[in-house]
Amino acid sequence: MNNNPQDKLDSMLQNYYGREQESFEFRGTSKKRIFLSYSSAIAAVLAILICAGLLIYTCIEPKNDFAINVAAQGTDEYTNLSVKTFYKATYDLEQVDIIDQSNMLTAGIIVVEGKTISDLKVKSLNREGEFLVPYDKGHFLYLDSDGNIKPFYNTDTRIVLICSDDNLTENEKTSSVWYVPVDENGKPISNNEYISEDKEDIVEIQIYFEDGSVSTSYIHISYIDGKMHLKYER
């Protein structure tokens, strides 16, 4: 009998590591393998359909992008956006003629551009201004602070607003609004009148799109040294 400790250790390690080990193998049934393959195929098809649907939706979804540009009359920006000059005039109903023309109005233009725009609505939140909106060649609607059509008349004569340029582009018919500050009596302020800083205003403009959606933006009206400034805040 071998009592050598080293030989005993060698024999023990050989007996332990020398055993045959049966390797583990997962053996599913053929039905399970078919089911797994079928599920994977369905998942792949669904993923393709979802991606294709998102791509189609992205391509056909109406793009309601729009841009707003604003400027005060008398500035280069205003000239680039519009050459319209507005005047107050007294209209005599008997003579049917313009008998007196005052200085041009103080005005600021708001131009909204977008391919899917269907309508615009405006409102003076501080009620310091009213609006002119083109609706036909050489004709304008005069709107009050709430954006409602406002008549301009009294018993004998009426004050009308006339424009020096009778030609309106298609864009101006649908996407231009002129803001006109008014005095305490609700009359438009002429360009030669000083306007104090406390008449600052905010114009709320609602943009309606062809798909029925609506977007609301705000134009800030301020006065520095009596001159109007417009700023669109995105």
PDB file of C-alpha atoms in Angstrom:
ATOM      1  CA  MET A   1       0.000   0.000   0.000  1.00  0.00           C
ATOM      2  CA  ASN A   2       1.373   3.293  -1.010  1.00  0.00           C
ATOM      3  CA  ASN A   3       1.255   5.705   1.896  1.00  0.00           C
ATOM      4  CA  ASN A   4       3.069   8.524   0.106  1.00  0.00           C
ATOM      5  CA  PRO A   5       0.978  11.658   0.666  1.00  0.00           C
ATOM      6  CA  GLN A   6       1.958  13.071  -2.717  1.00  0.00           C
ATOM      7  CA  ASP A   7       0.768   9.947  -4.500  1.00  0.00           C
ATOM      8  CA  LYS A   8      -2.571  10.087  -2.640  1.00  0.00           C
ATOM      9  CA  LEU A   9      -3.097  13.688  -3.740  1.00  0.00           C
ATOM     10  CA  ASP A  10      -2.249  12.842  -7.337  1.00  0.00           C
ATOM     11  CA  SER A  11      -4.654   9.912  -7.298  1.00  0.00           C
ATOM     12  CA  MET A  12      -7.472  12.016  -5.793  1.00  0.00           C
ATOM     13  CA  LEU A  13      -7.112  14.791  -8.373  1.00  0.00           C
ATOM     14  CA  GLN A  14      -6.987  12.286 -11.206  1.00  0.00           C
ATOM     15  CA  ASN A  15     -10.136  10.556 -10.001  1.00  0.00           C
ATOM     16  CA  TYR A  16     -11.967  13.924  -9.668  1.00  0.00           C
ATOM     17  CA  TYR A  17     -11.022  15.558 -12.964  1.00  0.00           C
ATOM     18  CA  GLY A  18     -10.876  12.391 -14.955  1.00  0.00           C
ATOM     19  CA  ARG A  19     -14.602  11.630 -14.723  1.00  0.00           C
ATOM     20  CA  GLU A  20     -16.605  11.859 -17.915  1.00  0.00           C
ATOM     21  CA  GLN A  21     -19.104  14.700 -17.721  1.00  0.00           C
ATOM     22  CA  GLU A  22     -22.204  14.720 -19.830  1.00  0.00           C
ATOM     23  CA  SER A  23     -22.565  18.142 -21.491  1.00  0.00           C
ATOM     24  CA  PHE A  24     -25.890  19.952 -21.155  1.00  0.00           C
ATOM     25  CA  GLU A  25     -27.946  20.303 -24.300  1.00  0.00           C
ATOM     26  CA  PHE A  26     -31.402  21.923 -24.656  1.00  0.00           C
ATOM     27  CA  ARG A  27     -33.554  19.682 -26.748  1.00  0.00           C
ATOM     28  CA  GLY A  28     -36.893  21.333 -27.443  1.00  0.00           C
ATOM     29  CA  THR A  29     -39.593  19.582 -29.381  1.00  0.00           C
ATOM     30  CA  SER A  30     -39.953  20.257 -33.081  1.00  0.00           C
ATOM     31  CA  LYS A  31     -43.319  21.983 -32.443  1.00  0.00           C
ATOM     32  CA  LYS A  32     -41.708  24.451 -30.059  1.00  0.00           C
ATOM     33  CA  ARG A  33     -38.960  25.197 -32.555  1.00  0.00           C
ATOM     34  CA  ILE A  34     -41.552  25.812 -35.290  1.00  0.00           C
ATOM     35  CA  PHE A  35     -43.572  28.051 -32.940  1.00  0.00           C
ATOM     36  CA  LEU A  36     -40.518  30.114 -32.061  1.00  0.00           C
ATOM     37  CA  SER A  37     -39.623  30.558 -35.741  1.00  0.00           C
ATOM     38  CA  TYR A  38     -43.229  31.542 -36.571  1.00  0.00           C
ATOM     39  CA  SER A  39     -43.331  34.135 -33.746  1.00  0.00           C
ATOM     40  CA  SER A  40     -40.052  35.656 -34.839  1.00  0.00           C
ATOM     41  CA  ALA A  41     -41.349  36.011 -38.390  1.00  0.00           C
ATOM     42  CA  ILE A  42     -44.533  37.755 -37.181  1.00  0.00           C
ATOM     43  CA  ALA A  43     -42.523  40.158 -35.015  1.00  0.00           C
ATOM     44  CA  ALA A  44     -40.288  41.024 -37.950  1.00  0.00           C
ATOM     45  CA  VAL A  45     -43.276  41.673 -40.241  1.00  0.00           C
ATOM     46  CA  LEU A  46     -44.955  43.872 -37.603  1.00  0.00           C
ATOM     47  CA  ALA A  47     -41.770  45.888 -37.143  1.00  0.00           C
ATOM     48  CA  ILE A  48     -41.567  46.463 -40.913  1.00  0.00           C
ATOM     49  CA  LEU A  49     -45.243  47.507 -41.071  1.00  0.00           C
ATOM     50  CA  ILE A  50     -44.826  49.943 -38.170  1.00  0.00           C
ATOM     51  CA  CYS A  51     -41.775  51.558 -39.752  1.00  0.00           C
ATOM     52  CA  ALA A  52     -43.539  51.796 -43.111  1.00  0.00           C
ATOM     53  CA  GLY A  53     -46.606  53.360 -41.442  1.00  0.00           C
ATOM     54  CA  LEU A  54     -44.503  55.975 -39.685  1.00  0.00           C
ATOM     55  CA  LEU A  55     -42.746  56.814 -42.938  1.00  0.00           C
ATOM     56  CA  ILE A  56     -46.037  57.180 -44.834  1.00  0.00           C
ATOM     57  CA  TYR A  57     -47.555  59.310 -42.029  1.00  0.00           C
ATOM     58  CA  THR A  58     -44.524  61.569 -42.047  1.00  0.00           C
ATOM     59  CA  CYS A  59     -44.781  62.034 -45.795  1.00  0.00           C
ATOM     60  CA  ILE A  60     -48.540  62.755 -45.983  1.00  0.00           C
ATOM     61  CA  GLU A  61     -49.018  64.647 -42.723  1.00  0.00           C
ATOM     62  CA  PRO A  62     -49.843  68.319 -43.429  1.00  0.00           C
ATOM     63  CA  LYS A  63     -46.936  70.561 -42.536  1.00  0.00           C
ATOM     64  CA  ASN A  64     -48.362  73.485 -40.587  1.00  0.00           C
ATOM     65  CA  ASP A  65     -45.112  75.398 -40.549  1.00  0.00           C
ATOM     66  CA  PHE A  66     -45.404  79.158 -40.625  1.00  0.00           C
ATOM     67  CA  ALA A  67     -43.246  82.260 -40.327  1.00  0.00           C
ATOM     68  CA  ILE A  68     -44.177  85.670 -38.915  1.00  0.00           C
ATOM     69  CA  ASN A  69     -42.465  88.913 -39.905  1.00  0.00           C
ATOM     70  CA  VAL A  70     -43.284  92.269 -38.330  1.00  0.00           C
ATOM     71  CA  ALA A  71     -42.202  95.862 -38.899  1.00  0.00           C
ATOM     72  CA  ALA A  72     -43.268  99.419 -38.157  1.00  0.00           C
ATOM     73  CA  GLN A  73     -44.114 101.887 -40.898  1.00  0.00           C
ATOM     74  CA  GLY A  74     -41.158 104.026 -41.869  1.00  0.00           C
ATOM     75  CA  THR A  75     -38.535 101.316 -41.406  1.00  0.00           C
ATOM     76  CA  ASP A  76     -36.615  99.429 -44.074  1.00  0.00           C
ATOM     77  CA  GLU A  77     -38.179  96.184 -42.901  1.00  0.00           C
ATOM     78  CA  TYR A  78     -41.652  97.622 -43.420  1.00  0.00           C
ATOM     79  CA  THR A  79     -40.752  98.706 -46.947  1.00  0.00           C
ATOM     80  CA  ASN A  80     -39.538  95.196 -47.718  1.00  0.00           C
ATOM     81  CA  LEU A  81     -42.760  93.656 -46.412  1.00  0.00           C
ATOM     82  CA  SER A  82     -45.250  96.209 -47.754  1.00  0.00           C
ATOM     83  CA  VAL A  83     -45.435  99.518 -49.597  1.00  0.00           C
ATOM     84  CA  LYS A  84     -48.910 100.282 -48.217  1.00  0.00           C
ATOM     85  CA  THR A  85     -49.423 103.768 -46.759  1.00  0.00           C
ATOM     86  CA  PHE A  86     -52.695 104.478 -44.984  1.00  0.00           C
ATOM     87  CA  TYR A  87     -54.428 107.810 -44.431  1.00  0.00           C
ATOM     88  CA  LYS A  88     -57.374 109.098 -42.441  1.00  0.00           C
ATOM     89  CA  ALA A  89     -59.868 110.956 -44.599  1.00  0.00           C
ATOM     90  CA  THR A  90     -63.201 112.678 -44.057  1.00  0.00           C
ATOM     91  CA  TYR A  91     -65.837 111.452 -46.461  1.00  0.00           C
ATOM     92  CA  ASP A  92     -68.802 113.755 -47.144  1.00  0.00           C
ATOM     93  CA  LEU A  93     -71.915 111.707 -47.880  1.00  0.00           C
ATOM     94  CA  GLU A  94     -73.514 114.505 -49.936  1.00  0.00           C
ATOM     95  CA  GLN A  95     -70.542 115.320 -52.113  1.00  0.00           C
ATOM     96  CA  VAL A  96     -69.485 111.683 -52.312  1.00  0.00           C
ATOM     97  CA  ASP A  97     -65.896 112.787 -52.361  1.00  0.00           C
ATOM     98  CA  ILE A  98     -62.933 112.862 -50.045  1.00  0.00           C
ATOM     99  CA  ILE A  99     -62.828 116.470 -48.864  1.00  0.00           C
ATOM    100  CA  ASP A 100     -59.929 116.356 -46.433  1.00  0.00           C
ATOM    101  CA  GLN A 101     -56.933 114.110 -46.093  1.00  0.00           C
ATOM    102  CA  SER A 102     -54.767 114.088 -42.982  1.00  0.00           C
ATOM    103  CA  ASN A 103     -51.277 112.759 -42.456  1.00  0.00           C
ATOM    104  CA  MET A 104     -50.582 109.087 -42.896  1.00  0.00           C
ATOM    105  CA  LEU A 105     -51.419 106.745 -40.068  1.00  0.00           C
ATOM    106  CA  THR A 106     -49.020 105.194 -37.622  1.00  0.00           C
ATOM    107  CA  ALA A 107     -49.050 101.536 -38.606  1.00  0.00           C
ATOM    108  CA  GLY A 108     -47.251  98.277 -38.092  1.00  0.00           C
ATOM    109  CA  ILE A 109     -47.495  95.284 -40.374  1.00  0.00           C
ATOM    110  CA  ILE A 110     -47.797  91.633 -39.348  1.00  0.00           C
ATOM    111  CA  VAL A 111     -47.150  89.174 -42.175  1.00  0.00           C
ATOM    112  CA  VAL A 112     -47.844  85.470 -41.634  1.00  0.00           C
ATOM    113  CA  GLU A 113     -46.556  83.031 -44.232  1.00  0.00           C
ATOM    114  CA  GLY A 114     -47.471  79.360 -44.460  1.00  0.00           C
ATOM    115  CA  LYS A 115     -48.739  77.030 -47.194  1.00  0.00           C
ATOM    116  CA  THR A 116     -51.564  75.527 -45.122  1.00  0.00           C
ATOM    117  CA  ILE A 117     -52.932  78.700 -43.483  1.00  0.00           C
ATOM    118  CA  SER A 118     -56.669  79.181 -44.031  1.00  0.00           C
ATOM    119  CA  ASP A 119     -57.492  82.171 -41.825  1.00  0.00           C
ATOM    120  CA  LEU A 120     -56.154  84.685 -39.293  1.00  0.00           C
ATOM    121  CA  LYS A 121     -57.811  86.294 -36.279  1.00  0.00           C
ATOM    122  CA  VAL A 122     -56.288  89.156 -34.292  1.00  0.00           C
ATOM    123  CA  LYS A 123     -56.943  90.848 -30.976  1.00  0.00           C
ATOM    124  CA  SER A 124     -55.423  93.786 -29.071  1.00  0.00           C
ATOM    125  CA  LEU A 125     -55.034  92.512 -25.517  1.00  0.00           C
ATOM    126  CA  ASN A 126     -54.472  95.979 -24.020  1.00  0.00           C
ATOM    127  CA  ARG A 127     -57.087  97.542 -26.340  1.00  0.00           C
ATOM    128  CA  GLU A 128     -54.590 100.184 -27.488  1.00  0.00           C
ATOM    129  CA  GLY A 129     -54.893  99.423 -31.186  1.00  0.00           C
ATOM    130  CA  GLU A 130     -57.135  98.278 -34.002  1.00  0.00           C
ATOM    131  CA  PHE A 131     -56.530  96.557 -37.321  1.00  0.00           C
ATOM    132  CA  LEU A 132     -56.708  96.809 -41.084  1.00  0.00           C
ATOM    133  CA  VAL A 133     -57.141  93.559 -43.014  1.00  0.00           C
ATOM    134  CA  PRO A 134     -57.201  93.342 -46.848  1.00  0.00           C
ATOM    135  CA  TYR A 135     -60.144  91.452 -48.289  1.00  0.00           C
ATOM    136  CA  ASP A 136     -60.242  92.537 -51.945  1.00  0.00           C
ATOM    137  CA  LYS A 137     -58.216  94.501 -54.483  1.00  0.00           C
ATOM    138  CA  GLY A 138     -57.647  97.905 -52.911  1.00  0.00           C
ATOM    139  CA  HIS A 139     -60.170  97.332 -50.116  1.00  0.00           C
ATOM    140  CA  PHE A 140     -59.673  96.772 -46.401  1.00  0.00           C
ATOM    141  CA  LEU A 141     -61.749  95.709 -43.460  1.00  0.00           C
ATOM    142  CA  TYR A 142     -61.353  97.854 -40.370  1.00  0.00           C
ATOM    143  CA  LEU A 143     -61.406  95.754 -37.208  1.00  0.00           C
ATOM    144  CA  ASP A 144     -61.779  96.904 -33.617  1.00  0.00           C
ATOM    145  CA  SER A 145     -59.545  95.800 -30.726  1.00  0.00           C
ATOM    146  CA  ASP A 146     -61.374  92.475 -30.481  1.00  0.00           C
ATOM    147  CA  GLY A 147     -60.975  91.746 -34.175  1.00  0.00           C
ATOM    148  CA  ASN A 148     -64.608  92.498 -35.107  1.00  0.00           C
ATOM    149  CA  ILE A 149     -65.553  94.544 -38.185  1.00  0.00           C
ATOM    150  CA  LYS A 150     -66.035  98.164 -37.158  1.00  0.00           C
ATOM    151  CA  PRO A 151     -68.147 100.794 -38.997  1.00  0.00           C
ATOM    152  CA  PHE A 152     -66.626 104.251 -39.309  1.00  0.00           C
ATOM    153  CA  TYR A 153     -69.329 106.912 -39.557  1.00  0.00           C
ATOM    154  CA  ASN A 154     -71.458 109.581 -37.870  1.00  0.00           C
ATOM    155  CA  THR A 155     -74.534 111.607 -38.937  1.00  0.00           C
ATOM    156  CA  ASP A 156     -73.061 113.847 -41.631  1.00  0.00           C
ATOM    157  CA  THR A 157     -69.607 112.604 -42.431  1.00  0.00           C
ATOM    158  CA  ARG A 158     -67.578 109.571 -41.709  1.00  0.00           C
ATOM    159  CA  ILE A 159     -63.912 108.887 -41.211  1.00  0.00           C
ATOM    160  CA  VAL A 160     -62.588 106.359 -43.685  1.00  0.00           C
ATOM    161  CA  LEU A 161     -59.167 104.829 -44.081  1.00  0.00           C
ATOM    162  CA  ILE A 162     -57.696 104.915 -47.541  1.00  0.00           C
ATOM    163  CA  CYS A 163     -54.589 103.310 -48.943  1.00  0.00           C
ATOM    164  CA  SER A 164     -52.113 104.906 -51.336  1.00  0.00           C
ATOM    165  CA  ASP A 165     -51.604 101.605 -53.175  1.00  0.00           C
ATOM    166  CA  ASP A 166     -54.598  99.849 -54.716  1.00  0.00           C
ATOM    167  CA  ASN A 167     -52.761  96.681 -55.698  1.00  0.00           C
ATOM    168  CA  LEU A 168     -52.762  93.776 -53.265  1.00  0.00           C
ATOM    169  CA  THR A 169     -50.906  90.535 -53.778  1.00  0.00           C
ATOM    170  CA  GLU A 170     -52.495  87.177 -53.024  1.00  0.00           C
ATOM    171  CA  ASN A 171     -50.354  86.865 -49.884  1.00  0.00           C
ATOM    172  CA  GLU A 172     -51.534  90.236 -48.620  1.00  0.00           C
ATOM    173  CA  LYS A 173     -55.162  89.216 -49.092  1.00  0.00           C
ATOM    174  CA  THR A 174     -54.802  86.225 -46.817  1.00  0.00           C
ATOM    175  CA  SER A 175     -51.869  86.729 -44.482  1.00  0.00           C
ATOM    176  CA  SER A 176     -51.297  90.425 -43.759  1.00  0.00           C
ATOM    177  CA  VAL A 177     -52.641  92.507 -40.892  1.00  0.00           C
ATOM    178  CA  TRP A 178     -51.889  96.174 -40.192  1.00  0.00           C
ATOM    179  CA  TYR A 179     -51.942  97.285 -36.551  1.00  0.00           C
ATOM    180  CA  VAL A 180     -53.051 100.897 -35.985  1.00  0.00           C
ATOM    181  CA  PRO A 181     -52.759 102.503 -32.526  1.00  0.00           C
ATOM    182  CA  VAL A 182     -55.801 104.528 -31.418  1.00  0.00           C
ATOM    183  CA  ASP A 183     -56.237 107.426 -29.006  1.00  0.00           C
ATOM    184  CA  GLU A 184     -58.549 107.596 -25.969  1.00  0.00           C
ATOM    185  CA  ASN A 185     -61.478 108.301 -28.305  1.00  0.00           C
ATOM    186  CA  GLY A 186     -60.784 105.256 -30.431  1.00  0.00           C
ATOM    187  CA  LYS A 187     -59.510 107.238 -33.431  1.00  0.00           C
ATOM    188  CA  PRO A 188     -56.416 106.131 -35.365  1.00  0.00           C
ATOM    189  CA  ILE A 189     -53.253 108.043 -34.491  1.00  0.00           C
ATOM    190  CA  SER A 190     -51.496 109.904 -37.311  1.00  0.00           C
ATOM    191  CA  ASN A 191     -47.833 109.425 -38.004  1.00  0.00           C
ATOM    192  CA  ASN A 192     -46.944 112.954 -36.851  1.00  0.00           C
ATOM    193  CA  GLU A 193     -48.445 112.469 -33.389  1.00  0.00           C
ATOM    194  CA  TYR A 194     -46.266 111.538 -30.432  1.00  0.00           C
ATOM    195  CA  ILE A 195     -47.156 108.196 -28.819  1.00  0.00           C
ATOM    196  CA  SER A 196     -46.178 107.648 -25.195  1.00  0.00           C
ATOM    197  CA  GLU A 197     -44.561 104.488 -23.883  1.00  0.00           C
ATOM    198  CA  ASP A 198     -47.593 103.605 -21.735  1.00  0.00           C
ATOM    199  CA  LYS A 199     -49.564 102.714 -24.875  1.00  0.00           C
ATOM    200  CA  GLU A 200     -47.599  99.501 -25.313  1.00  0.00           C
ATOM    201  CA  ASP A 201     -49.746  96.594 -26.429  1.00  0.00           C
ATOM    202  CA  ILE A 202     -49.773  92.884 -27.147  1.00  0.00           C
ATOM    203  CA  VAL A 203     -51.405  91.502 -30.283  1.00  0.00           C
ATOM    204  CA  GLU A 204     -52.745  87.982 -30.052  1.00  0.00           C
ATOM    205  CA  ILE A 205     -52.890  86.361 -33.461  1.00  0.00           C
ATOM    206  CA  GLN A 206     -54.611  83.020 -34.008  1.00  0.00           C
ATOM    207  CA  ILE A 207     -53.540  81.113 -37.098  1.00  0.00           C
ATOM    208  CA  TYR A 208     -56.045  78.618 -38.521  1.00  0.00           C
ATOM    209  CA  PHE A 209     -54.831  75.784 -40.732  1.00  0.00           C
ATOM    210  CA  GLU A 210     -56.546  73.736 -43.406  1.00  0.00           C
ATOM    211  CA  ASP A 211     -56.571  70.624 -41.215  1.00  0.00           C
ATOM    212  CA  GLY A 212     -58.580  72.444 -38.510  1.00  0.00           C
ATOM    213  CA  SER A 213     -55.725  73.023 -36.071  1.00  0.00           C
ATOM    214  CA  VAL A 214     -54.994  76.433 -34.536  1.00  0.00           C
ATOM    215  CA  SER A 215     -51.763  78.063 -33.382  1.00  0.00           C
ATOM    216  CA  THR A 216     -51.571  81.209 -31.227  1.00  0.00           C
ATOM    217  CA  SER A 217     -48.722  83.728 -31.376  1.00  0.00           C
ATOM    218  CA  TYR A 218     -48.073  87.109 -29.783  1.00  0.00           C
ATOM    219  CA  ILE A 219     -46.684  90.374 -31.149  1.00  0.00           C
ATOM    220  CA  HIS A 220     -45.359  92.938 -28.652  1.00  0.00           C
ATOM    221  CA  ILE A 221     -45.983  96.593 -29.516  1.00  0.00           C
ATOM    222  CA  SER A 222     -43.807  99.219 -27.815  1.00  0.00           C
ATOM    223  CA  TYR A 223     -42.884 102.871 -28.341  1.00  0.00           C
ATOM    224  CA  ILE A 224     -39.424 104.371 -28.005  1.00  0.00           C
ATOM    225  CA  ASP A 225     -39.108 108.138 -28.401  1.00  0.00           C
ATOM    226  CA  GLY A 226     -42.649 108.165 -29.755  1.00  0.00           C
ATOM    227  CA  LYS A 227     -41.880 105.634 -32.520  1.00  0.00           C
ATOM    228  CA  MET A 228     -43.565 102.256 -32.844  1.00  0.00           C
ATOM    229  CA  HIS A 229     -41.636  99.003 -32.537  1.00  0.00           C
ATOM    230  CA  LEU A 230     -42.997  95.509 -33.163  1.00  0.00           C
ATOM    231  CA  LYS A 231     -41.464  92.283 -31.890  1.00  0.00           C
ATOM    232  CA  TYR A 232     -42.608  88.741 -32.528  1.00  0.00           C
ATOM    233  CA  GLU A 233     -41.766  86.378 -29.661  1.00  0.00           C
ATOM    234  CA  ARG A 234     -41.522  82.731 -30.712  1.00  0.00           C
TER     235      ARG A 234
END
